[in-house]
Amino acid sequence: MSTRTHAQPAAAPGSPDMGAAQRHSDVAGMPRPPGTAASHRHSGMLSAGIHAAAVALPLVWSNRVLPALDLDVRGRTAANTAFALAYTFAFQGNPRWISAHGLRAGAVAGGVVVAGYGAALAIPPIRRQLAGSAHRGPAVSTLEWAALHIPGGTVFSEELVYRATLTPLLEESYGRLGRWLGALTFGLSHVRAARSADDPILGTVAVTTTAGLVFDRLRLRTGSASAPALLHLAINAGGALAPFAARRGEGFLVGGRR
């Protein structure tokens, strides 16, 4: 049995085969596919551009475009909903609304918030303070605001944009840092609203960023945007309805004493 090896025919100098072997051989002598490094760079630049656009669009929409449209509350609800749907479609978000785990967790978290509002209304000094607070809703009835515009124009829209789309997109590439960036973007999207309401901007951004982290944690644990959406709804709708209920309660008590 012969022990000789058969040498492969050598490529002619200057031939494409020889040039490719010289350019793409690594230390171990194994060839790499042509253009691998360039394709990785291109893929990285494309991914970074997508992430930058995903972060910038909600900020520009909330702080520039939507205020410039000068819509009434019904128009803003419709515009926010349309933007959220288009954004989610463009960046392939998935809210997974129909999730038993998400709905249960959201109901529990929202129930705790509702119970807290109920306890506050049951304490006379806090109830009187709520009754005396200024009405901060738009020029529609409190019931319309809490039943239509908060669920649709705020909760549904923001949960689609942030919890269902932006944060998962950033987490996929940056992990925990991506979650923080998503929450911070959520906080910064409230700058124009804080300025319009004469609220402290830094305080508003800090509070809403913290809320975003809590909402993102719920979404991460349940795999569904329904859990943070129910908590978000309880906080915002409760904040609108509690002063309304307090004023009605104080009026009833005053009328009864008369």
Short mmCIF file of C-alpha atoms in Angstrom, two decimals:
data_model
loop_
_atom_site.label_atom_id
_atom_site.label_comp_id
_atom_site.label_asym_id
_atom_site.label_seq_id
_atom_site.Cartn_x
_atom_site.Cartn_y
_atom_site.Cartn_z
CA MET A 1 0.00 0.00 0.00
CA SER A 2 1.51 3.30 -1.03
CA THR A 3 2.15 5.95 1.63
CA ARG A 4 2.62 8.76 -0.82
CA THR A 5 0.22 11.65 -0.80
CA HIS A 6 -1.06 13.18 -3.98
CA ALA A 7 -0.41 16.91 -4.13
CA GLN A 8 -3.18 19.13 -5.37
CA PRO A 9 -2.37 21.00 -8.54
CA ALA A 10 -1.03 24.41 -7.69
CA ALA A 11 -2.93 27.46 -8.83
CA ALA A 12 -1.23 29.53 -11.45
CA PRO A 13 0.37 32.70 -10.16
CA GLY A 14 -2.01 35.62 -10.37
CA SER A 15 -5.02 33.37 -10.89
CA PRO A 16 -8.28 34.13 -9.02
CA ASP A 17 -7.96 30.91 -7.01
CA MET A 18 -4.52 31.78 -5.74
CA GLY A 19 -5.49 35.36 -4.91
CA ALA A 20 -8.51 34.21 -2.93
CA ALA A 21 -6.44 31.69 -1.00
CA GLN A 22 -3.90 34.34 -0.10
CA ARG A 23 -6.47 36.91 0.97
CA HIS A 24 -8.83 34.71 2.95
CA SER A 25 -6.67 32.08 4.66
CA ASP A 26 -6.46 32.36 8.44
CA VAL A 27 -3.72 31.24 10.84
CA ALA A 28 -4.86 27.61 10.66
CA GLY A 29 -4.87 27.73 6.90
CA MET A 30 -8.64 27.37 6.59
CA PRO A 31 -10.26 29.63 4.01
CA ARG A 32 -12.95 32.14 5.09
CA PRO A 33 -15.85 33.19 2.89
CA PRO A 34 -14.98 36.29 0.87
CA GLY A 35 -16.45 39.54 2.19
CA THR A 36 -17.23 38.23 5.72
CA ALA A 37 -15.71 41.20 7.57
CA ALA A 38 -17.35 43.71 5.22
CA SER A 39 -20.73 42.03 5.55
CA HIS A 40 -20.43 42.09 9.36
CA ARG A 41 -19.62 45.78 9.29
CA HIS A 42 -22.53 46.46 6.98
CA SER A 43 -24.87 44.42 9.18
CA GLY A 44 -23.68 46.26 12.29
CA MET A 45 -24.19 49.67 10.70
CA LEU A 46 -27.65 48.68 9.51
CA SER A 47 -28.60 47.41 12.96
CA ALA A 48 -27.32 50.60 14.62
CA GLY A 49 -29.31 52.70 12.15
CA ILE A 50 -32.49 50.76 12.88
CA HIS A 51 -32.00 51.17 16.63
CA ALA A 52 -31.33 54.90 16.28
CA ALA A 53 -34.49 55.34 14.22
CA ALA A 54 -36.52 53.25 16.66
CA VAL A 55 -35.41 55.49 19.55
CA ALA A 56 -35.70 58.80 17.70
CA LEU A 57 -39.13 58.38 16.11
CA PRO A 58 -41.20 58.23 19.34
CA LEU A 59 -39.32 61.21 20.76
CA VAL A 60 -39.84 63.32 17.66
CA TRP A 61 -43.47 62.27 17.44
CA SER A 62 -44.34 63.02 21.10
CA ASN A 63 -42.29 66.17 21.57
CA ARG A 64 -42.43 67.76 18.10
CA VAL A 65 -44.83 66.38 15.54
CA LEU A 66 -47.92 65.70 17.63
CA PRO A 67 -47.88 69.11 19.40
CA ALA A 68 -47.33 70.85 16.05
CA LEU A 69 -50.49 69.23 14.67
CA ASP A 70 -52.49 71.17 17.30
CA LEU A 71 -55.27 68.56 17.48
CA ASP A 72 -58.02 68.35 20.04
CA VAL A 73 -58.06 65.38 22.42
CA ARG A 74 -60.04 63.17 20.06
CA GLY A 75 -57.70 63.96 17.20
CA ARG A 76 -54.66 63.23 19.40
CA THR A 77 -56.09 59.87 20.42
CA ALA A 78 -56.63 58.91 16.78
CA ALA A 79 -53.19 60.21 15.73
CA ASN A 80 -51.38 58.44 18.59
CA THR A 81 -53.12 55.18 17.80
CA ALA A 82 -52.26 55.43 14.10
CA PHE A 83 -48.62 56.23 14.87
CA ALA A 84 -48.32 53.33 17.33
CA LEU A 85 -49.78 50.84 14.85
CA ALA A 86 -47.50 52.03 12.04
CA TYR A 87 -44.44 52.01 14.32
CA THR A 88 -45.17 48.50 15.58
CA PHE A 89 -45.65 47.25 12.04
CA ALA A 90 -42.46 48.92 10.80
CA PHE A 91 -40.27 47.52 13.58
CA GLN A 92 -42.08 44.17 13.82
CA GLY A 93 -43.28 44.49 17.40
CA ASN A 94 -45.43 41.83 19.00
CA PRO A 95 -47.55 42.77 22.04
CA ARG A 96 -48.93 39.26 22.63
CA TRP A 97 -52.09 40.75 24.13
CA ILE A 98 -53.81 37.38 24.50
CA SER A 99 -51.77 35.87 27.31
CA ALA A 100 -53.35 34.28 30.38
CA HIS A 101 -50.19 34.88 32.41
CA GLY A 102 -49.98 38.51 31.29
CA LEU A 103 -53.64 39.19 31.98
CA ARG A 104 -53.46 37.63 35.44
CA ALA A 105 -50.30 39.51 36.41
CA GLY A 106 -51.70 42.78 35.05
CA ALA A 107 -54.99 42.30 36.88
CA VAL A 108 -53.17 41.71 40.17
CA ALA A 109 -50.85 44.69 39.72
CA GLY A 110 -53.69 46.94 38.58
CA GLY A 111 -55.87 45.74 41.44
CA VAL A 112 -53.24 46.81 43.95
CA VAL A 113 -53.23 50.31 42.43
CA VAL A 114 -57.04 50.53 42.43
CA ALA A 115 -57.09 49.40 46.06
CA GLY A 116 -54.62 52.16 46.87
CA TYR A 117 -56.85 54.79 45.27
CA GLY A 118 -59.82 53.37 47.17
CA ALA A 119 -57.95 53.58 50.45
CA ALA A 120 -56.98 57.19 49.72
CA LEU A 121 -60.62 58.10 49.06
CA ALA A 122 -61.64 56.50 52.34
CA ILE A 123 -59.36 58.78 54.38
CA PRO A 124 -61.10 62.17 54.81
CA PRO A 125 -58.01 64.45 54.73
CA ILE A 126 -56.67 62.78 51.58
CA ARG A 127 -60.11 62.76 50.00
CA ARG A 128 -60.50 66.50 50.63
CA GLN A 129 -57.06 67.13 49.16
CA LEU A 130 -58.00 65.14 46.05
CA ALA A 131 -61.32 66.97 45.80
CA GLY A 132 -59.52 70.32 45.86
CA SER A 133 -56.97 69.39 43.20
CA ALA A 134 -57.22 71.16 39.86
CA HIS A 135 -58.75 69.32 36.93
CA ARG A 136 -55.83 68.37 34.65
CA GLY A 137 -57.67 66.52 31.92
CA PRO A 138 -58.47 67.92 28.47
CA ALA A 139 -61.67 69.63 27.43
CA VAL A 140 -63.83 66.49 27.58
CA SER A 141 -65.72 64.88 30.40
CA THR A 142 -63.73 62.96 32.98
CA LEU A 143 -65.59 59.78 32.09
CA GLU A 144 -64.76 60.12 28.38
CA TRP A 145 -61.17 60.90 29.25
CA ALA A 146 -60.83 57.84 31.50
CA ALA A 147 -62.87 55.42 29.38
CA LEU A 148 -61.64 56.31 25.88
CA HIS A 149 -58.62 58.56 25.64
CA ILE A 150 -56.49 57.12 28.43
CA PRO A 151 -56.97 53.49 27.33
CA GLY A 152 -56.63 54.22 23.59
CA GLY A 153 -54.56 57.35 23.11
CA THR A 154 -52.17 56.72 26.00
CA VAL A 155 -52.03 53.14 27.29
CA PHE A 156 -52.62 51.18 24.08
CA SER A 157 -50.37 53.47 22.04
CA GLU A 158 -47.49 53.65 24.51
CA GLU A 159 -47.51 49.94 25.31
CA LEU A 160 -47.39 49.11 21.60
CA VAL A 161 -44.50 51.49 20.97
CA TYR A 162 -42.39 50.85 24.07
CA ARG A 163 -43.13 47.51 25.73
CA ALA A 164 -44.15 45.60 22.59
CA THR A 165 -41.61 47.04 20.16
CA LEU A 166 -38.81 49.37 21.25
CA THR A 167 -37.53 47.73 24.43
CA PRO A 168 -37.55 44.15 23.04
CA LEU A 169 -35.71 45.42 19.96
CA LEU A 170 -33.03 47.09 22.10
CA GLU A 171 -32.82 44.18 24.54
CA GLU A 172 -32.07 41.81 21.69
CA SER A 173 -28.81 43.61 20.97
CA TYR A 174 -27.88 45.32 24.25
CA GLY A 175 -29.47 43.21 26.99
CA ARG A 176 -30.17 45.03 30.25
CA LEU A 177 -28.68 48.25 28.86
CA GLY A 178 -31.30 48.11 26.12
CA ARG A 179 -34.05 47.86 28.73
CA TRP A 180 -32.72 50.98 30.46
CA LEU A 181 -32.49 52.82 27.15
CA GLY A 182 -36.08 51.88 26.30
CA ALA A 183 -37.32 53.12 29.68
CA LEU A 184 -35.34 56.36 29.36
CA THR A 185 -36.80 56.95 25.90
CA PHE A 186 -40.25 56.48 27.42
CA GLY A 187 -39.40 59.06 30.07
CA LEU A 188 -38.02 61.57 27.58
CA SER A 189 -41.15 61.27 25.45
CA HIS A 190 -43.01 63.11 28.24
CA VAL A 191 -40.89 66.26 28.13
CA ARG A 192 -43.31 68.32 26.03
CA ALA A 193 -46.30 67.21 28.10
CA ALA A 194 -44.50 68.20 31.32
CA ARG A 195 -43.62 71.60 29.89
CA SER A 196 -47.21 72.19 28.77
CA ALA A 197 -48.54 71.30 32.22
CA ASP A 198 -45.86 73.38 34.02
CA ASP A 199 -44.61 70.23 35.73
CA PRO A 200 -40.91 69.85 36.61
CA ILE A 201 -39.29 68.29 33.56
CA LEU A 202 -36.52 66.38 35.33
CA GLY A 203 -38.96 65.05 37.91
CA THR A 204 -41.41 63.97 35.20
CA VAL A 205 -38.68 62.21 33.22
CA ALA A 206 -37.42 60.46 36.36
CA VAL A 207 -40.88 59.25 37.37
CA THR A 208 -41.89 58.08 33.91
CA THR A 209 -38.52 56.39 33.34
CA THR A 210 -38.99 54.50 36.62
CA ALA A 211 -42.51 53.56 35.57
CA GLY A 212 -41.11 52.37 32.24
CA LEU A 213 -38.66 50.07 34.05
CA VAL A 214 -41.52 48.61 36.10
CA PHE A 215 -43.66 48.13 32.99
CA ASP A 216 -40.75 46.52 31.15
CA ARG A 217 -40.14 44.17 34.05
CA LEU A 218 -43.74 43.02 33.92
CA ARG A 219 -43.51 42.50 30.18
CA LEU A 220 -40.28 40.56 30.56
CA ARG A 221 -41.69 38.29 33.28
CA THR A 222 -44.95 37.55 31.48
CA GLY A 223 -43.89 37.73 27.84
CA SER A 224 -46.89 39.97 27.14
CA ALA A 225 -47.65 43.68 26.94
CA SER A 226 -51.07 43.07 28.50
CA ALA A 227 -49.59 42.98 32.03
CA PRO A 228 -47.94 46.45 31.90
CA ALA A 229 -50.93 47.77 29.96
CA LEU A 230 -53.35 46.86 32.76
CA LEU A 231 -51.07 48.39 35.39
CA HIS A 232 -50.58 51.50 33.24
CA LEU A 233 -54.35 51.80 32.79
CA ALA A 234 -55.00 51.50 36.52
CA ILE A 235 -52.47 54.23 37.32
CA ASN A 236 -53.61 56.73 34.70
CA ALA A 237 -57.36 56.11 34.81
CA GLY A 238 -57.27 56.01 38.60
CA GLY A 239 -55.42 59.31 38.62
CA ALA A 240 -58.22 60.85 36.55
CA LEU A 241 -61.13 59.24 38.38
CA ALA A 242 -59.95 59.58 41.99
CA PRO A 243 -60.25 63.41 42.14
CA PHE A 244 -63.59 63.17 40.32
CA ALA A 245 -64.85 60.63 42.87
CA ALA A 246 -63.48 62.72 45.73
CA ARG A 247 -65.32 65.83 44.55
CA ARG A 248 -68.54 63.87 44.18
CA GLY A 249 -68.04 62.33 47.61
CA GLU A 250 -67.32 65.63 49.32
CA GLY A 251 -70.34 67.21 47.65
CA PHE A 252 -72.54 64.34 48.80
CA LEU A 253 -71.27 64.62 52.37
CA VAL A 254 -71.72 68.41 52.46
CA GLY A 255 -75.21 68.11 51.02
CA GLY A 256 -76.10 65.44 53.55
CA ARG A 257 -74.97 67.60 56.47
CA ARG A 258 -77.12 70.44 55.23
#
